[in-house]
Amino acid sequence: MSAGPGPGQFDDPRLADALRAGDVIALSEVYDTYAPFLYDYCHGLLRDRVEAAGALRNTLIMAREHVDNLREPERLRGWLYALARKESMRRRDSPNRHTGQEAPEAEDGDLSEEQLVRRDERRALTVSALAALSGRQREAIDLSARHELDAVDLAGLFGIPPDEAVQLLAETDEDLAISLHAALIAQNHWEDCPSVSALTESWPLSPQAARSLIRHVPSCPACGERETPPLPADRLLAVLPIAAIPNDLRLDVLTAATAADRADNRHAIAAYAEPFTARGWPVPYQPGSPRTRDRGAPKQRKGGVLVAVGGAVAAVAIAAVAMTVIGGGGSGDKSSAIVGPESPNAAGDPSGSGTQAPPTVSDSPTRSPSPSASKSPSKTPSPSKTPTTKPPTTAPAPERPRPPRPGNLSVQGCDMERDESCTIRITAVGGPVSWRVTGTSDGISARGGGRLDSGESTRVRASRDGGCWLINQEGSVSFSPGGSASVGYC
């Protein structure tokens, strides 16, 4: 794929100013310059040509409606990618999304049969090298190498600090170099090592095989001495297929963005981009509750655009203006919510907060007075000084009940295949369990916590962070007090 234009290379400040003025010609220039790249990016996240076309159309409508928020006109291109990612993530979480129609590959010139074979070999090598990376790393390297976004653009797109984006790119480059080295050994020297031969029975490599190969190479006397040629990321990823943008999409987008009778629809679409940061970039999309997902298009709000200031305020703002359904964050901007317990009040908290309310205890408990301790004298004198009855004996204090022994957590993984999410089943075994999600890996997002009584089960939704670039990928979700669920996808 030919890389996208660099920052300012196509006079972004002029285009941004023209968009602010409502110039239709400027919108057509933005389309002609960036639409093919934005469409390919949206298609990579959505894997459907209909959804990718809708995401691109809405992205340009959002850009025209919200361009006044952009504080750095020279960053127009990166800002467009941030809008496209937010819209694509929203569409990925929609229960009504269109699926099953991937776009055809853009024509790659007149290649001979030999050139096509060589290209397919390089594609298999690229897929094998990318297999060991996480979903966030694959998306970052694609945006950097093929679309030429820099760390500042990625910071705005992922909603992370610029230094964290720099670190993400540096770590991704390092991990990709290690993975590529192992993949080249697997491609060219698999016959020299029985372990490599066993790992490469399937080609391109699966994520599991790629990670196993990376662990094997430095510890193997034969493989550890191998040298492989370096290959820059932009050249490595250049052989990946590009989604062909539909020829008739340009007229559809320009009409939807400018027709007078579609103004109300544009206002509703523009609301999907909110809220924005103080820098003027869209806050990365966060998943909403299932009830929120069924509400449809948002209503246009009066007044200015809500600006999120700081992490905590941004989280509140996102919850307040969530208009649809679902990518990231910090490093996990597509976190999943709990599906819910399978039996009532599994968390012991009717509010759904996941914490159990403590029992109510009086500060001054009332004790029943002992009959022998009564201070009221009897009005009838006793005929004898010798008591006829023994004073009541104090009953022994009841034994304090022992708390139930804590149980263990039984975890059952899931496989989402090409869907966007699947549910992990967890069960308390041998006693009650207070549980929570403690971590995820390899492009999987999940969150939640609560309390389960012995034998009680609940489910946790796991979702993937990126598109299905590879096949047979696998991540995991870790739980406390113990247990890890494998999650397959793509």
Coordinates of C-alpha atoms in Angstrom, one line a residue:
M1 CA 0.0 0.0 0.0
S2 CA 1.3 3.4 -0.9
A3 CA 1.8 5.4 2.3
G4 CA -0.5 8.3 3.1
P5 CA 0.7 11.8 2.9
G6 CA 2.8 13.2 5.8
P7 CA 1.7 16.0 8.1
G8 CA 1.1 19.2 6.2
Q9 CA 2.1 17.6 3.0
F10 CA -1.3 18.5 1.4
D11 CA -1.7 21.9 2.9
D12 CA -3.9 20.7 5.8
P13 CA -4.1 24.2 7.4
R14 CA -5.7 25.6 4.2
L15 CA -8.1 22.6 3.9
A16 CA -9.1 23.0 7.6
D17 CA -9.7 26.7 7.1
A18 CA -11.8 26.1 4.0
L19 CA -13.8 23.4 5.8
R20 CA -14.5 26.0 8.6
A21 CA -15.9 28.3 6.0
G22 CA -18.2 25.6 4.7
D23 CA -16.4 25.3 1.4
V24 CA -17.8 22.3 -0.6
I25 CA -14.7 22.3 -2.8
A26 CA -12.5 21.9 0.3
L27 CA -14.6 18.8 1.3
S28 CA -14.1 17.3 -2.1
E29 CA -10.4 17.9 -1.9
V30 CA -10.3 16.2 1.5
Y31 CA -12.1 13.3 0.0
D32 CA -9.9 13.0 -3.0
T33 CA -6.7 13.2 -0.8
Y34 CA -7.6 11.0 2.2
A35 CA -10.7 8.9 1.4
P36 CA -8.9 5.9 -0.1
F37 CA -6.6 5.6 3.0
L38 CA -9.4 6.2 5.5
Y39 CA -11.6 3.7 3.8
D40 CA -8.9 1.0 3.9
Y41 CA -8.3 1.8 7.6
C42 CA -12.1 1.6 8.4
H43 CA -12.3 -1.7 6.4
G44 CA -9.4 -3.2 8.4
L45 CA -11.4 -2.5 11.6
L46 CA -14.8 -3.5 10.4
R47 CA -14.1 -6.2 7.7
D48 CA -17.2 -5.2 5.7
R49 CA -17.4 -2.9 2.7
V50 CA -20.8 -1.6 3.6
E51 CA -19.9 -0.7 7.1
A52 CA -16.5 0.8 6.0
A53 CA -18.4 3.0 3.4
G54 CA -20.8 4.2 6.1
A55 CA -17.9 4.9 8.5
L56 CA -16.1 7.0 5.9
R57 CA -19.2 9.0 5.1
N58 CA -19.9 9.7 8.7
T59 CA -16.3 10.6 9.3
L60 CA -16.3 13.3 6.7
I61 CA -19.7 14.6 7.9
M62 CA -18.3 14.8 11.5
A63 CA -15.1 16.5 10.2
R64 CA -17.1 19.2 8.5
E65 CA -19.4 19.8 11.5
H66 CA -16.7 19.7 14.1
V67 CA -13.7 21.3 12.4
D68 CA -13.9 24.3 14.6
N69 CA -12.8 22.1 17.5
L70 CA -9.4 21.3 15.8
R71 CA -6.7 23.4 17.5
E72 CA -3.9 22.3 15.2
P73 CA -5.0 22.6 11.6
E74 CA -1.7 21.1 10.4
R75 CA -2.9 17.9 12.1
L76 CA -6.1 17.6 10.0
R77 CA -5.1 14.2 8.6
G78 CA -4.4 12.6 12.0
W79 CA -7.6 14.1 13.3
L80 CA -9.6 12.5 10.5
Y81 CA -8.1 9.1 11.4
A82 CA -9.2 9.7 15.0
L83 CA -12.7 10.4 13.9
A84 CA -12.7 7.4 11.6
R85 CA -11.5 5.1 14.4
K86 CA -14.2 6.3 16.8
E87 CA -16.9 5.8 14.3
S88 CA -15.6 2.4 13.3
M89 CA -15.5 1.2 16.9
R90 CA -19.0 2.5 17.4
R91 CA -20.2 0.5 14.4
R92 CA -18.3 -2.6 15.5
D93 CA -20.4 -2.7 18.7
S94 CA -23.7 -2.2 17.0
P95 CA -26.1 -5.2 17.1
N96 CA -27.4 -4.1 13.7
R97 CA -24.1 -3.9 11.9
H98 CA -23.7 -5.3 8.4
T99 CA -21.3 -8.3 8.1
G100 CA -20.0 -10.7 5.6
Q101 CA -19.1 -8.6 2.6
E102 CA -15.5 -7.7 2.6
A103 CA -14.3 -5.3 0.0
P104 CA -12.3 -6.5 -3.1
E105 CA -8.6 -5.9 -3.1
A106 CA -7.4 -2.8 -5.0
E107 CA -5.7 -3.6 -8.2
D108 CA -1.9 -3.9 -7.9
G109 CA -1.0 -3.3 -11.5
D110 CA -0.3 -6.0 -14.1
L111 CA 1.7 -8.5 -12.2
S112 CA 3.1 -11.6 -13.8
E113 CA 2.4 -15.1 -12.4
E114 CA 5.9 -15.2 -10.9
Q115 CA 5.4 -11.8 -9.3
L116 CA 2.1 -12.8 -7.8
V117 CA 3.7 -15.9 -6.3
R118 CA 6.5 -13.8 -4.8
R119 CA 4.0 -11.3 -3.4
D120 CA 2.0 -14.1 -1.8
E121 CA 5.2 -15.4 -0.2
R122 CA 6.0 -12.0 1.2
R123 CA 2.5 -11.6 2.5
A124 CA 2.7 -14.9 4.4
L125 CA 6.0 -13.7 5.9
T126 CA 4.5 -10.4 6.9
V127 CA 1.5 -12.2 8.5
S128 CA 3.8 -14.5 10.4
A129 CA 5.9 -11.6 11.6
L130 CA 2.8 -9.7 12.8
A131 CA 1.3 -12.7 14.4
A132 CA 3.3 -12.4 17.7
L133 CA 2.3 -8.7 18.2
S134 CA -0.7 -7.6 20.2
G135 CA -3.7 -6.0 18.5
R136 CA -2.7 -2.5 19.7
Q137 CA 0.8 -3.0 18.3
R138 CA -0.4 -4.2 14.9
E139 CA -2.8 -1.2 14.6
A140 CA 0.0 1.2 15.7
I141 CA 2.5 -0.2 13.2
D142 CA 0.0 -0.2 10.4
L143 CA -0.9 3.5 11.1
S144 CA 2.8 4.4 11.3
A145 CA 4.2 2.4 8.4
R146 CA 1.4 2.4 5.8
H147 CA -0.5 5.5 6.7
E148 CA 2.5 7.5 8.0
L149 CA 0.9 8.9 11.2
D150 CA 3.5 10.0 13.7
A151 CA 3.5 9.6 17.5
V152 CA 1.6 12.9 18.1
D153 CA -1.2 11.7 15.8
L154 CA -1.3 8.3 17.5
A155 CA -1.5 10.0 20.9
G156 CA -4.6 11.8 19.8
L157 CA -6.1 8.8 18.1
F158 CA -5.6 6.3 21.0
G159 CA -6.2 9.0 23.7
I160 CA -2.8 8.5 25.3
P161 CA 0.1 10.9 26.2
P162 CA 2.6 11.6 23.4
D163 CA 5.5 10.0 25.3
E164 CA 3.4 6.9 25.7
A165 CA 2.8 6.9 22.0
V166 CA 6.5 7.2 21.4
Q167 CA 7.1 4.3 23.7
L168 CA 4.4 2.2 22.0
L169 CA 6.0 2.7 18.6
A170 CA 9.5 2.0 19.9
E171 CA 8.5 -1.2 21.6
T172 CA 6.5 -2.3 18.6
D173 CA 9.4 -1.7 16.2
E174 CA 11.6 -3.7 18.6
D175 CA 9.1 -6.6 18.9
L176 CA 8.5 -6.6 15.2
A177 CA 12.2 -6.9 14.4
I178 CA 12.5 -9.9 16.8
S179 CA 9.4 -11.5 15.3
L180 CA 10.5 -10.9 11.8
H181 CA 13.9 -12.5 12.5
A182 CA 12.2 -15.6 13.8
A183 CA 9.8 -15.7 10.9
L184 CA 12.6 -15.5 8.4
I185 CA 14.3 -18.4 10.1
A186 CA 11.1 -20.3 9.9
Q187 CA 10.6 -19.5 6.2
N188 CA 14.2 -20.2 5.0
H189 CA 15.8 -22.6 7.5
W190 CA 13.0 -24.7 8.8
E191 CA 14.6 -27.9 7.6
D192 CA 17.7 -27.3 9.7
C193 CA 16.0 -27.5 13.1
P194 CA 13.4 -30.2 14.1
S195 CA 11.8 -27.8 16.5
V196 CA 11.3 -25.1 13.9
S197 CA 10.1 -27.7 11.5
A198 CA 7.4 -28.8 14.0
L199 CA 6.3 -25.2 14.7
T200 CA 6.0 -24.4 11.0
E201 CA 3.7 -27.2 9.9
S202 CA 1.2 -24.5 9.3
W203 CA 2.2 -21.4 7.3
P204 CA 1.7 -18.5 7.8
L205 CA 2.3 -18.9 11.5
S206 CA -0.4 -18.8 14.1
P207 CA 0.0 -16.4 17.0
Q208 CA 0.8 -19.3 19.3
A209 CA 3.4 -20.8 16.9
A210 CA 5.0 -17.3 16.4
R211 CA 5.4 -16.7 20.1
S212 CA 6.8 -20.2 20.6
L213 CA 9.2 -19.7 17.8
I214 CA 10.4 -16.4 19.3
R215 CA 11.1 -18.2 22.6
H216 CA 12.9 -21.0 20.8
V217 CA 15.3 -19.1 18.5
P218 CA 17.6 -17.5 21.2
S219 CA 17.8 -20.8 23.1
C220 CA 18.7 -23.0 20.1
P221 CA 22.3 -23.5 19.2
A222 CA 21.5 -23.7 15.5
C223 CA 18.9 -21.0 15.3
G224 CA 20.5 -18.6 17.7
E225 CA 23.5 -18.2 15.3
R226 CA 21.4 -17.4 12.3
E227 CA 21.6 -13.9 10.8
T228 CA 18.7 -12.5 8.8
P229 CA 18.6 -9.3 6.8
P230 CA 16.7 -6.3 8.3
L231 CA 13.5 -5.2 6.6
P232 CA 12.0 -1.8 7.4
A233 CA 8.4 -2.0 8.6
D234 CA 7.1 0.1 5.7
R235 CA 8.5 -2.3 3.2
L236 CA 7.3 -5.3 5.1
L237 CA 3.8 -4.1 5.3
A238 CA 3.7 -2.7 1.8
V239 CA 2.6 -6.1 0.4
L240 CA -0.6 -6.3 2.5
P241 CA -3.8 -6.0 0.5
I242 CA -5.6 -2.7 0.2
A243 CA -9.4 -2.5 0.3
A244 CA -10.7 -0.9 -2.9
I245 CA -12.9 2.1 -2.3
P246 CA -16.2 2.0 -4.2
N247 CA -16.3 4.2 -7.2
D248 CA -19.8 5.6 -6.4
L249 CA -19.0 6.5 -2.8
R250 CA -17.7 10.0 -3.6
L251 CA -21.0 11.3 -4.8
D252 CA -22.8 9.7 -1.9
V253 CA -20.5 11.2 0.7
L254 CA -20.6 14.7 -0.8
T255 CA -24.4 14.7 -1.2
A256 CA -24.9 13.5 2.4
A257 CA -22.5 16.1 3.7
T258 CA -24.0 19.1 1.9
A259 CA -27.7 18.4 0.9
A260 CA -30.0 20.9 2.6
D261 CA -32.7 18.3 3.3
R262 CA -30.2 16.1 5.3
A263 CA -29.2 18.7 7.9
D264 CA -31.0 16.9 10.8
N265 CA -29.3 13.7 9.9
R266 CA -25.9 15.4 9.8
H267 CA -26.5 16.9 13.3
A268 CA -27.3 13.4 14.6
I269 CA -24.2 11.9 13.0
A270 CA -22.0 14.7 14.3
A271 CA -23.1 14.0 17.8
Y272 CA -21.5 10.5 17.6
A273 CA -18.1 12.2 17.5
E274 CA -18.6 13.9 20.9
P275 CA -17.0 14.5 23.4
F276 CA -13.7 16.2 22.5
T277 CA -10.6 16.8 24.4
A278 CA -9.2 20.3 25.2
R279 CA -6.9 19.7 22.3
G280 CA -9.9 19.3 20.0
W281 CA -9.5 15.6 19.3
P282 CA -12.4 13.1 19.8
V283 CA -12.2 11.2 23.0
P284 CA -11.7 7.5 22.0
Y285 CA -14.9 5.5 21.9
Q286 CA -15.9 3.6 25.0
P287 CA -18.5 0.8 24.9
G288 CA -21.9 1.6 26.3
S289 CA -24.4 -0.6 28.1
P290 CA -26.7 -2.9 26.1
R291 CA -29.6 -0.6 26.9
T292 CA -27.7 2.3 25.5
R293 CA -26.9 0.3 22.3
D294 CA -30.6 0.1 21.5
R295 CA -31.4 3.7 21.7
G296 CA -30.5 4.5 18.1
A297 CA -29.3 7.9 16.9
P298 CA -28.6 10.6 19.5
K299 CA -30.6 13.8 19.8
Q300 CA -28.9 17.0 18.9
R301 CA -27.9 18.9 22.1
K302 CA -28.2 22.6 22.5
G303 CA -25.1 24.6 23.2
G304 CA -21.4 23.9 22.6
V305 CA -19.5 20.7 22.4
L306 CA -18.7 19.1 25.7
V307 CA -15.0 19.2 26.4
A308 CA -13.4 16.6 28.7
V309 CA -10.7 18.0 30.9
G310 CA -8.6 15.3 32.6
G311 CA -8.9 11.5 32.8
A312 CA -11.7 11.4 35.4
V313 CA -13.8 14.1 33.8
A314 CA -13.3 12.4 30.4
A315 CA -14.7 9.2 31.8
V316 CA -17.8 11.0 33.2
A317 CA -18.2 12.9 30.0
I318 CA -18.1 9.7 27.9
A319 CA -20.7 8.0 30.1
A320 CA -22.9 11.1 30.0
V321 CA -22.9 11.4 26.2
A322 CA -22.7 7.8 25.2
M323 CA -25.1 7.5 22.3
T324 CA -24.5 4.2 20.9
V325 CA -22.6 1.2 21.6
I326 CA -19.0 0.6 21.5
G327 CA -11.9 0.3 20.8
G328 CA -9.4 1.8 23.7
G329 CA -7.9 2.8 25.6
G330 CA -5.1 4.3 27.3
S331 CA -4.0 1.0 25.9
G332 CA -7.4 -0.6 26.2
D333 CA -9.9 1.8 24.8
K334 CA -12.5 -1.0 24.0
S335 CA -13.2 -2.5 27.4
S336 CA -16.1 -4.9 27.9
A337 CA -18.7 -4.8 30.6
I338 CA -20.0 -7.6 32.7
V339 CA -22.9 -9.5 31.0
G340 CA -24.4 -10.2 34.4
P341 CA -24.8 -12.9 36.9
E342 CA -26.8 -16.0 36.0
S343 CA -28.5 -16.0 39.4
P344 CA -30.1 -13.0 41.2
N345 CA -27.8 -10.7 43.1
A346 CA -24.7 -12.7 42.4
A347 CA -22.6 -9.7 43.4
G348 CA -24.5 -9.1 46.6
D349 CA -25.2 -5.6 45.5
P350 CA -28.5 -4.6 44.0
S351 CA -27.0 -1.4 42.6
G352 CA -24.8 -3.4 40.4
S353 CA -21.6 -1.7 41.6
G354 CA -19.9 -5.0 42.2
T355 CA -19.3 -4.4 46.0
Q356 CA -21.3 -5.9 48.8
A357 CA -22.8 -3.5 51.3
P358 CA -21.7 -4.1 54.9
P359 CA -24.4 -5.2 57.4
T360 CA -26.0 -2.5 59.6
V361 CA -24.6 -2.6 63.1
S362 CA -25.9 -0.4 66.0
D363 CA -23.3 1.6 67.8
S364 CA -25.0 1.0 71.2
P365 CA -26.5 -2.5 71.3
T366 CA -29.4 -3.1 73.8
R367 CA -28.9 -6.0 76.2
S368 CA -31.7 -7.8 77.9
P369 CA -31.3 -7.4 81.7
S370 CA -30.7 -10.5 83.8
P371 CA -33.6 -11.3 86.2
S372 CA -31.2 -11.5 89.1
A373 CA -29.9 -8.0 88.3
S374 CA -33.3 -6.4 88.6
K375 CA -33.2 -3.3 91.0
S376 CA -37.0 -3.3 91.7
P377 CA -37.6 -4.8 95.2
S378 CA -40.5 -7.1 95.7
K379 CA -43.5 -5.5 97.5
T380 CA -44.3 -8.8 99.4
P381 CA -41.8 -9.7 102.1
S382 CA -40.4 -13.2 101.9
P383 CA -41.6 -15.5 104.7
S384 CA -38.2 -17.0 105.0
K385 CA -34.7 -15.6 104.8
T386 CA -33.6 -18.7 102.9
P387 CA -34.4 -18.4 99.2
T388 CA -36.6 -21.1 97.9
T389 CA -35.2 -20.9 94.4
K390 CA -31.7 -20.7 93.0
P391 CA -30.7 -17.6 91.2
P392 CA -30.9 -18.1 87.4
T393 CA -27.7 -19.2 85.8
T394 CA -26.3 -17.2 83.0
A395 CA -26.7 -19.0 79.7
P396 CA -23.4 -19.7 77.9
A397 CA -22.7 -17.3 75.1
P398 CA -23.6 -18.7 71.7
E399 CA -20.6 -19.8 69.7
R400 CA -19.8 -17.2 67.0
P401 CA -20.5 -18.7 63.6
R402 CA -17.4 -19.3 61.5
P403 CA -17.3 -17.5 58.2
P404 CA -17.5 -19.8 55.2
R405 CA -14.3 -20.9 53.8
P406 CA -13.4 -19.0 50.6
G407 CA -13.7 -21.0 47.4
N408 CA -11.9 -21.2 44.2
L409 CA -12.7 -19.7 40.8
S410 CA -13.3 -22.0 37.9
V411 CA -12.8 -20.3 34.5
Q412 CA -14.0 -21.4 31.1
G413 CA -12.6 -19.6 28.0
C414 CA -14.4 -18.7 24.8
D415 CA -13.9 -18.3 21.1
M416 CA -15.4 -15.3 19.3
E417 CA -14.1 -16.5 15.8
R418 CA -14.9 -13.4 13.6
D419 CA -17.4 -11.9 15.9
E420 CA -16.5 -8.9 18.1
S421 CA -16.9 -10.5 21.5
C422 CA -17.6 -13.7 23.4
T423 CA -18.5 -14.5 27.0
I424 CA -16.2 -16.2 29.6
R425 CA -18.0 -18.3 32.2
I426 CA -16.7 -18.2 35.8
T427 CA -18.0 -20.3 38.7
A428 CA -17.3 -20.2 42.4
V429 CA -16.3 -23.7 43.5
G430 CA -16.0 -24.9 47.2
G431 CA -17.1 -21.6 48.7
P432 CA -17.9 -17.9 48.1
V433 CA -15.4 -16.0 45.9
S434 CA -14.8 -12.3 45.6
W435 CA -13.4 -11.9 42.1
R436 CA -12.2 -9.4 39.6
V437 CA -10.5 -9.1 36.2
T438 CA -6.8 -8.4 36.8
G439 CA -5.4 -8.3 33.3
T440 CA -5.7 -9.1 29.6
S441 CA -3.2 -9.9 26.8
D442 CA -2.8 -10.0 23.0
G443 CA -5.5 -7.6 21.9
I444 CA -8.2 -8.7 24.2
S445 CA -10.2 -6.4 26.5
A446 CA -12.4 -7.3 29.5
R447 CA -13.3 -5.9 32.9
G448 CA -15.4 -6.5 35.9
G449 CA -15.6 -7.9 39.4
G450 CA -18.0 -8.9 42.1
R451 CA -18.9 -11.7 44.5
L452 CA -20.2 -15.2 43.9
D453 CA -21.7 -17.7 46.3
S454 CA -20.5 -21.3 46.2
G455 CA -21.7 -22.9 43.0
E456 CA -22.9 -19.6 41.5
S457 CA -21.8 -18.5 38.0
T458 CA -21.6 -15.3 36.0
R459 CA -20.2 -14.3 32.7
V460 CA -17.7 -11.7 31.5
R461 CA -17.7 -10.3 28.0
A462 CA -14.3 -10.3 26.2
S463 CA -13.8 -8.2 23.1
R464 CA -10.9 -7.7 20.7
D465 CA -9.1 -4.5 20.2
G466 CA -8.3 -4.6 16.5
G467 CA -9.5 -6.0 13.2
C468 CA -9.0 -9.5 12.0
W469 CA -5.7 -9.1 10.2
L470 CA -4.6 -12.6 11.1
I471 CA -6.3 -15.9 11.6
N472 CA -6.5 -18.2 14.6
Q473 CA -5.4 -15.5 17.1
E474 CA -5.5 -16.0 20.8
G475 CA -5.4 -13.8 23.9
S476 CA -6.2 -14.3 27.5
V477 CA -8.1 -12.7 30.5
S478 CA -6.6 -13.2 34.0
F479 CA -8.8 -13.3 37.1
S480 CA -8.3 -12.9 40.9
P481 CA -8.2 -15.0 43.1
G482 CA -6.7 -17.1 40.3
G483 CA -7.4 -18.4 36.9
S484 CA -6.9 -17.4 33.3
A485 CA -9.3 -17.8 30.4
S486 CA -8.0 -18.3 26.8
V487 CA -9.9 -16.3 24.2
G488 CA -9.7 -17.2 20.5
Y489 CA -10.6 -14.8 17.7
C490 CA -10.5 -14.4 14.0

